[in-house]
C-alpha positions as MATLAB code, in Angstrom:
seq = 'MDTVLMDLMSIALQECPNAGMLWSDMIFMEPRPMRKSKSVDALKKCDNDPVVIIAVARLFWAERKLDKARTWFGRACKRDPDNGDAWAWWFKFECQQGTQVNSSRDPILEFTRVSPFVANTHGDVGATRGSDAALYSRRTTPRRSMAVDSQGYA';
ca = [
     -14.597  -22.020  -26.692;
     -12.151  -19.354  -25.523;
     -14.439  -16.536  -26.603;
     -17.348  -18.063  -24.693;
     -15.200  -18.349  -21.585;
     -13.945  -14.778  -21.936;
     -17.526  -13.550  -22.384;
     -18.603  -15.358  -19.224;
     -15.676  -13.910  -17.292;
     -16.541  -10.418  -18.528;
     -20.114  -10.847  -17.320;
     -18.887  -12.179  -13.983;
     -16.533   -9.214  -13.558;
     -19.366   -6.805  -14.340;
     -21.491   -8.395  -11.630;
     -18.634   -8.729   -9.118;
     -16.065   -6.058  -10.033;
     -14.071   -6.450   -6.798;
     -13.782  -10.253   -6.818;
     -10.081  -11.016   -6.544;
     -10.508  -14.651   -7.517;
     -12.136  -13.671  -10.810;
      -9.425  -11.133  -11.576;
      -6.744  -13.674  -10.750;
      -8.225  -16.171  -13.182;
      -8.702  -13.458  -15.782;
      -5.003  -12.532  -15.634;
      -3.952  -16.044  -16.631;
      -6.675  -16.388  -19.260;
      -5.222  -13.478  -21.218;
      -2.516  -14.011  -23.844;
       0.971  -13.500  -22.422;
       1.501   -9.957  -23.808;
      -1.770   -8.773  -22.230;
      -1.226  -10.229  -18.737;
       0.744   -7.304  -17.380;
      -1.930   -4.761  -18.248;
      -4.656   -7.061  -16.913;
      -2.755   -7.413  -13.633;
      -2.578   -3.612  -13.346;
      -6.349   -3.459  -13.857;
      -6.837   -6.161  -11.218;
      -4.671   -4.306   -8.697;
      -6.632   -1.114   -9.308;
      -9.976   -2.850   -8.798;
      -8.955   -5.165   -5.938;
      -6.210   -3.315   -4.123;
      -4.651   -5.458   -1.388;
      -6.598   -8.596   -2.278;
      -4.158  -11.441   -1.500;
      -5.438  -13.585   -4.371;
      -4.607  -10.847   -6.879;
      -1.250  -10.237   -5.209;
      -0.447  -13.965   -5.537;
      -1.398  -13.820   -9.221;
       0.959  -10.874   -9.743;
       3.741  -12.753   -7.931;
       3.156  -15.781  -10.142;
       3.262  -13.512  -13.177;
       6.673  -12.172  -12.121;
       7.807  -15.737  -11.456;
       6.786  -16.774  -14.992;
       8.720  -13.814  -16.383;
      11.802  -14.884  -14.336;
      11.740  -11.677  -12.279;
      12.539  -13.627   -9.148;
      13.257  -10.757   -6.751;
       9.985   -9.078   -7.624;
       8.123  -12.386   -7.321;
       9.640  -12.975   -3.875;
       8.599   -9.475   -2.785;
       5.034   -9.956   -3.993;
       4.701  -13.398   -2.372;
       5.877  -11.820    0.879;
       3.358   -9.022    0.427;
       0.520  -11.534   -0.034;
       1.508  -13.498    3.071;
       1.871  -10.324    5.110;
      -1.506   -9.047    3.923;
      -3.314  -12.275    4.853;
      -1.154  -14.543    7.040;
      -3.933  -17.145    7.377;
      -4.178  -17.733    3.629;
      -2.728  -21.196    3.112;
      -2.594  -20.771   -0.658;
      -0.331  -17.724   -0.371;
       2.086  -19.591    1.869;
       2.000  -22.688   -0.334;
       2.733  -20.718   -3.502;
       5.623  -18.927   -1.774;
       6.899  -22.215   -0.365;
       6.844  -23.812   -3.823;
       8.577  -20.778   -5.311;
      11.366  -20.904   -2.722;
      11.806  -24.661   -3.038;
      12.252  -24.332   -6.801;
      14.311  -21.124   -6.830;
      16.225  -21.407   -3.572;
      16.013  -19.025   -0.662;
      18.071  -15.917   -0.172;
      21.092  -16.805    1.941;
      21.185  -13.691    4.117;
      17.471  -13.047    4.175;
      16.107  -11.666    7.411;
      12.777  -13.226    6.485;
      13.358  -16.770    5.293;
       9.978  -17.902    3.924;
      10.594  -21.608    4.447;
      11.427  -21.072    8.114;
       8.502  -18.717    8.447;
       6.266  -21.206    6.693;
       7.152  -23.876    9.244;
       6.914  -21.406   12.144;
       3.343  -20.324   11.500;
       0.467  -22.331   12.876;
       0.413  -25.922   11.597;
      -3.163  -25.350   10.510;
      -2.512  -22.299    8.299;
      -2.775  -24.363    5.118;
      -6.193  -25.490    6.285;
      -7.478  -22.091    7.417;
      -8.567  -20.790    4.043;
      -7.568  -20.664    0.453;
      -8.917  -22.167   -2.716;
      -6.504  -25.076   -3.109;
      -5.103  -25.614    0.376;
      -8.499  -26.143    1.980;
      -9.054  -29.326   -0.017;
      -6.027  -30.892    1.659;
      -7.154  -30.015    5.197;
      -9.074  -33.204    5.815;
      -6.464  -35.591    4.422;
      -5.829  -38.015    7.274;
      -2.541  -39.214    5.726;
      -0.990  -35.815    6.461;
      -1.930  -35.584   10.153;
       0.779  -37.943   11.389;
       3.560  -36.000    9.648;
       5.547  -33.086   10.945;
       4.736  -29.633    9.577;
       7.353  -29.339    6.800;
       6.834  -32.746    5.152;
       3.082  -32.331    5.481;
       3.214  -28.946    3.757;
       5.515  -30.281    1.041;
       3.118  -33.119    0.332;
       0.171  -30.736    0.235;
       1.969  -28.395   -2.166;
       3.157  -31.233   -4.408;
      -0.160  -33.054   -4.596;
      -2.450  -30.086   -5.203;
      -2.920  -27.669   -8.066;
       0.034  -25.414   -7.311;
       1.458  -25.707  -10.808;
];
């Protein structure tokens, strides 16, 4: 099954070599020792694609390189501030790891400062939560926390 999936991904990457979403998925389909080299390939092919940058940040997070992960999450949010998935991943990261005390750019405060509709603007996972009526009556921070907790940000 894995070889069939890898073959399909290879064909998809040949047809769409600059598709950040495909590269992001490909990074996490690789065995752990190969992920770093695959992320380098993805960055070369899709330079500045926020989806690839998020995947690299998640890779650093998995390797417990927290400062690098924080930097890459910030880079993804700076590159595409309307991408709700980037903000949600960074928000989840900071909630689990804790924010920097003397940070000039506190992501949780920034996350709540940006437009309340950022999570609904675009992104693969965040867009599915945009029409959830149960979240409309809540303030921004609890609404975002519920969206992050209930969706596929794992």
